mmCIF file of C-alpha atoms in Angstrom:
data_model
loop_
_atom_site.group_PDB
_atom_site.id
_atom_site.type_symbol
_atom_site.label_atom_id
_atom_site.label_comp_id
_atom_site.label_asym_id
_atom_site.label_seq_id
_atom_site.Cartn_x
_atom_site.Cartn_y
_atom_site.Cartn_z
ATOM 1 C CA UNK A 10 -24.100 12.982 -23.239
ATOM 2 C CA UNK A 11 -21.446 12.482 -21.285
ATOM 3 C CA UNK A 12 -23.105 10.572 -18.382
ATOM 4 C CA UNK A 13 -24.564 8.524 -20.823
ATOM 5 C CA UNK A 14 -21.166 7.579 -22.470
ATOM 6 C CA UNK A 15 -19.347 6.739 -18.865
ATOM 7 C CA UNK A 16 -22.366 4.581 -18.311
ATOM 8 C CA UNK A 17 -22.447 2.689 -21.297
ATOM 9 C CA UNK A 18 -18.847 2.237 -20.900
ATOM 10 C CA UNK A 19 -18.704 1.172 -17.409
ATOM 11 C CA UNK A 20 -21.727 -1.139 -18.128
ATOM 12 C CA UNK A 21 -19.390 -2.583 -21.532
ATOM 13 C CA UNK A 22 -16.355 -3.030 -19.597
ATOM 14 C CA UNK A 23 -18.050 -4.874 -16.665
ATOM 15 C CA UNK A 24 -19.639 -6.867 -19.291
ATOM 16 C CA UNK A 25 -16.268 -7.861 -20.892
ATOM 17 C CA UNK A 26 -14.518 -8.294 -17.790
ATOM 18 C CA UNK A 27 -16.605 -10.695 -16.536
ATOM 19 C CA UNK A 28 -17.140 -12.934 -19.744
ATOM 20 C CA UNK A 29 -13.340 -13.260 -19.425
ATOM 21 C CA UNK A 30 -13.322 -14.326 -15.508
ATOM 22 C CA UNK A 31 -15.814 -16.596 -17.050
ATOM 23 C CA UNK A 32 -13.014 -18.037 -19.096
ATOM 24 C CA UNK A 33 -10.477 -18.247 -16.747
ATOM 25 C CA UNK A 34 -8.312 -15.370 -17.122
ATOM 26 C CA UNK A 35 -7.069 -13.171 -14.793
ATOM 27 C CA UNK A 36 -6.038 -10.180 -14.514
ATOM 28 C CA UNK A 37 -3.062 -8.665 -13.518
ATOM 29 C CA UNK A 38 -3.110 -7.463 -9.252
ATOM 30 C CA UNK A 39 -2.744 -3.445 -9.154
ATOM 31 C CA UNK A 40 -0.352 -2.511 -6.189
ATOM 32 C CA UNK A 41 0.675 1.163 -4.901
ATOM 33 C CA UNK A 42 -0.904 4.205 -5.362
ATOM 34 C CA UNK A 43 -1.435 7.236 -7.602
ATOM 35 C CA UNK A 44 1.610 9.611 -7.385
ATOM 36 C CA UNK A 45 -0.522 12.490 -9.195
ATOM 37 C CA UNK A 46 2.023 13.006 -11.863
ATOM 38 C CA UNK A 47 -0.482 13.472 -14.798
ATOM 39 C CA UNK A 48 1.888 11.001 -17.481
ATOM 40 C CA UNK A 49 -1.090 9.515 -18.394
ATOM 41 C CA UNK A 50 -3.051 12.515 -19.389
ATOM 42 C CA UNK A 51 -0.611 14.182 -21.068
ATOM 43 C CA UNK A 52 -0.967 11.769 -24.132
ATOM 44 C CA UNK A 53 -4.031 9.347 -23.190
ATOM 45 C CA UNK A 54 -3.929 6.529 -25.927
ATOM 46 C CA UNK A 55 -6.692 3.958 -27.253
ATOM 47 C CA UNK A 56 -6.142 1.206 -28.816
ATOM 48 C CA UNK A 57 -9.196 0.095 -31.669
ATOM 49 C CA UNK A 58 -10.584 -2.772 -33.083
ATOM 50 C CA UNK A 59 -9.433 -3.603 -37.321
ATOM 51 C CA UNK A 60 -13.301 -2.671 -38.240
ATOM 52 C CA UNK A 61 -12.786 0.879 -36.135
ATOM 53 C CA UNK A 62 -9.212 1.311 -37.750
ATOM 54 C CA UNK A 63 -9.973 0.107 -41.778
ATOM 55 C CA UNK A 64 -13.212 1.686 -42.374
ATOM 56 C CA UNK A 65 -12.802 5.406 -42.434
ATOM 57 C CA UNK A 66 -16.516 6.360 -41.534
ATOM 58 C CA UNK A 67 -15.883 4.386 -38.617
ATOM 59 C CA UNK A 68 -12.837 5.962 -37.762
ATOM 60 C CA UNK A 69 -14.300 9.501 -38.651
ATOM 61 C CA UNK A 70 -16.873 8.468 -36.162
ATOM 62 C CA UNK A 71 -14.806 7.849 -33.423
ATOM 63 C CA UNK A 72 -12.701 10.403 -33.693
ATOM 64 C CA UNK A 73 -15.141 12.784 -33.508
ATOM 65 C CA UNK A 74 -16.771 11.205 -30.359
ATOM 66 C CA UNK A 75 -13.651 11.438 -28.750
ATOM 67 C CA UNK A 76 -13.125 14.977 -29.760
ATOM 68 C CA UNK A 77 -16.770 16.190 -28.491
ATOM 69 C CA UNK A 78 -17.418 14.010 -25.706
ATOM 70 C CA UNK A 79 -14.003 13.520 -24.231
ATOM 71 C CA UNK A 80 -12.541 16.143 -25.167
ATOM 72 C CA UNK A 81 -9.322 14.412 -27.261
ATOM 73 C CA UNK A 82 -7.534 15.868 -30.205
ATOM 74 C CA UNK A 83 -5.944 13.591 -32.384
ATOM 75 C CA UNK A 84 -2.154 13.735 -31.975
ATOM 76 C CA UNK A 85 -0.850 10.853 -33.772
ATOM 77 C CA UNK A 86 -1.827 7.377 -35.055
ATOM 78 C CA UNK A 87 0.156 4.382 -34.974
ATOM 79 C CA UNK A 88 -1.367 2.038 -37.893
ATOM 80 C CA UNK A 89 0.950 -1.457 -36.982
ATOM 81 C CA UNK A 90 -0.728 -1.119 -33.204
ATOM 82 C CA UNK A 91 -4.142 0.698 -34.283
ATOM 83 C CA UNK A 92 -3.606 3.139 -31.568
ATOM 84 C CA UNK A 93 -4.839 6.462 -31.829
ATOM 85 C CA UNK A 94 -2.925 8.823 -29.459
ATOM 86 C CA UNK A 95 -4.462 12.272 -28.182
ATOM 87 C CA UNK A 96 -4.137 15.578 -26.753
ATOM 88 C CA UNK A 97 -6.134 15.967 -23.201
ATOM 89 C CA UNK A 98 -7.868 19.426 -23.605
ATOM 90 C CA UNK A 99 -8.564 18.805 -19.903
ATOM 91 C CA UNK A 100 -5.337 18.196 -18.909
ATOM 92 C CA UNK A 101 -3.459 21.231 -17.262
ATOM 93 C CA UNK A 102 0.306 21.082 -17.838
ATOM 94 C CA UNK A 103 1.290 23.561 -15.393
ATOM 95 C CA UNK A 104 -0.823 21.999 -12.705
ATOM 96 C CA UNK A 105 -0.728 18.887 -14.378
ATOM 97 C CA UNK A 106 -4.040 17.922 -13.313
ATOM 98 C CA UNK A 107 -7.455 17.315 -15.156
ATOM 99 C CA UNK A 108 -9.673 21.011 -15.223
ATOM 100 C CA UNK A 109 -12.939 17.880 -15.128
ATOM 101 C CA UNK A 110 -11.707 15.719 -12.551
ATOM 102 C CA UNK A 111 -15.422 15.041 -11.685
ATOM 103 C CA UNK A 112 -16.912 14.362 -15.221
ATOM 104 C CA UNK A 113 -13.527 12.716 -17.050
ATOM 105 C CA UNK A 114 -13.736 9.770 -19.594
ATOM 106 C CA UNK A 115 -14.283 6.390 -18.366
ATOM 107 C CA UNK A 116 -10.614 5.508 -19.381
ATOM 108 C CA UNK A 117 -9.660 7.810 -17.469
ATOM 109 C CA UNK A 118 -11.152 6.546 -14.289
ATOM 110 C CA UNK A 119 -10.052 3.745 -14.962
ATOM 111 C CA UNK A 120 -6.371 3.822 -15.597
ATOM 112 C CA UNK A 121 -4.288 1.780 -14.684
ATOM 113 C CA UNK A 122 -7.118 -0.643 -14.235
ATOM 114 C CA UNK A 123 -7.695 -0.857 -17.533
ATOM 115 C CA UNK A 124 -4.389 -2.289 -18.639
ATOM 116 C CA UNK A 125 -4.457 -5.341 -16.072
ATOM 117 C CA UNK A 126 -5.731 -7.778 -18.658
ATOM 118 C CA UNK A 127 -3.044 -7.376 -21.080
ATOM 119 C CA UNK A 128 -0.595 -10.327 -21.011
ATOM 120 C CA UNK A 129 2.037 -7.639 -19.712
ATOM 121 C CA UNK A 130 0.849 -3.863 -18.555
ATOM 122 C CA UNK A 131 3.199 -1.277 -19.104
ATOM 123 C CA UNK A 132 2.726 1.237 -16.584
ATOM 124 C CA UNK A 133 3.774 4.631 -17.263
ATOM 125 C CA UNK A 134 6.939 5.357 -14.941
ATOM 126 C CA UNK A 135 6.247 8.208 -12.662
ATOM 127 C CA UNK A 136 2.878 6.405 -12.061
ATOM 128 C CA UNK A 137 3.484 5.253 -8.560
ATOM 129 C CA UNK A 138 1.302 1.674 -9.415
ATOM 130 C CA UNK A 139 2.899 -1.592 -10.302
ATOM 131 C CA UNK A 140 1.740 -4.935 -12.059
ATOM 132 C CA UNK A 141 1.948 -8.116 -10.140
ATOM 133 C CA UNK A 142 1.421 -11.111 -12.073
ATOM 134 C CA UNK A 143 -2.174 -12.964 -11.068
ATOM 135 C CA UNK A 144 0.234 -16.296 -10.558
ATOM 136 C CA UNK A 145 2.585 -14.417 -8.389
ATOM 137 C CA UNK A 146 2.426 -16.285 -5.311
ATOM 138 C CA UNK A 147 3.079 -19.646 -7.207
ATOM 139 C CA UNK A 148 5.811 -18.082 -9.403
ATOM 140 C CA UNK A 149 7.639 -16.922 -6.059
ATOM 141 C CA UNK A 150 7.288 -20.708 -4.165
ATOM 142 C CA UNK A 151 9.085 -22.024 -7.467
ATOM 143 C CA UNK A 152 11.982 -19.745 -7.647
ATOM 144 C CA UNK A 153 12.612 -20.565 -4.085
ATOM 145 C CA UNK A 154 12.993 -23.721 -4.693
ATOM 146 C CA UNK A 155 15.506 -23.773 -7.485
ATOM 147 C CA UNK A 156 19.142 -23.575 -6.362
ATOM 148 C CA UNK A 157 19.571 -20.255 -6.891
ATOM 149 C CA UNK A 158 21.692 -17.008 -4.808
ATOM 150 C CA UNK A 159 19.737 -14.832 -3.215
ATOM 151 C CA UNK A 160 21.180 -12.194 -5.882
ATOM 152 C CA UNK A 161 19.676 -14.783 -8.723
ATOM 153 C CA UNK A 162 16.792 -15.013 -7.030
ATOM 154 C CA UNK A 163 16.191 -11.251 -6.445
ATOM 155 C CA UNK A 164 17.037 -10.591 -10.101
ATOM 156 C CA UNK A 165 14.346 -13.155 -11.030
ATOM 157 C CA UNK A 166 11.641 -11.569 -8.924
ATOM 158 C CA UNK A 167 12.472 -8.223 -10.242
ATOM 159 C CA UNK A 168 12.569 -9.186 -13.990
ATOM 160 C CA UNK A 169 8.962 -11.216 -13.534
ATOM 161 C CA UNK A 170 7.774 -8.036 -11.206
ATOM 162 C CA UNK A 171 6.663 -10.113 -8.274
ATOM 163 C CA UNK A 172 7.093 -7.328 -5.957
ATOM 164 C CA UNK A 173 8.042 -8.083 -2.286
#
């Protein structure tokens, strides 16, 4: 079941994330690497569609995939962002690693991937990744050419995240 979940999912998010290339959009550019600190299994996090949040045999539904396939107990729920927040039964807190590294949830190989479309990812701070803006290059060229310090300029770069 589980195989067949990852590749549905993989196969769904390819889907989506090439209908919105198709569009225009891009996404955000992932830089550094994994520190291994385990934040984001600790409390892993979906966000769901109104129609998954309002009906509640819908909601019953996916809570209980997530409970038998993945392996998440509901924590919390956060109805103004319809974001369900879990447990990791996986995760190890005194390793603070996953117990299923090789068969984990799709999300979870693919975080922080998976938050590069949103207008602005919010990584989780022990990560070790950052968000660069897809119009970073562009952004930089123009705040060099405004009259501005170095120290205005550097606080610029830093509040927009355009890395180096």
């Amino acid at each position: 079941m589980q195989r067949v979940a990852l590749w549905s999912y993989r196969l769904a998010l390819a889907t989506h994330r090439a209908l919105r290339r198709t569009r225009g959009e891009r996404p955000w550019t992932l830089g550094g690497a994994c520190r291994r600190s385990g934040a984001c299994c600790e409390a892993p996090a979906i966000a769901v569609g109104r129609l998954t949040w309002s009906l509640p045999n819908v909601r019953r539904l996916f809570l209980a995939w997530q409970r038998r396939v993945n392996g998440f107990a509901l924590v919390s729920a956060d109805a103004r962002a319809r974001v369900f927040v879990f447990r990791c039964s996986h995760f190890d807190p005194a390793t603070r690693s996953c117990d299923s590294y090789d068969s984990r949830p799709g999300m979870c190989r693919d975080y922080p991937r998976n938050l590069m479309w949103q207008p602005s990812p919010e990584l989780l701070p022990p990560c070790g990744y950052r968000a660069t803006p897809p119009n970073a290059a562009g952004l930089r060229a123009s705040i060099d050419r405004l009259g501005l310090t170095p120290a205005q300029r550097e606080k610029l770069r830093r509040g927009l995240r355009l890395g180096d």
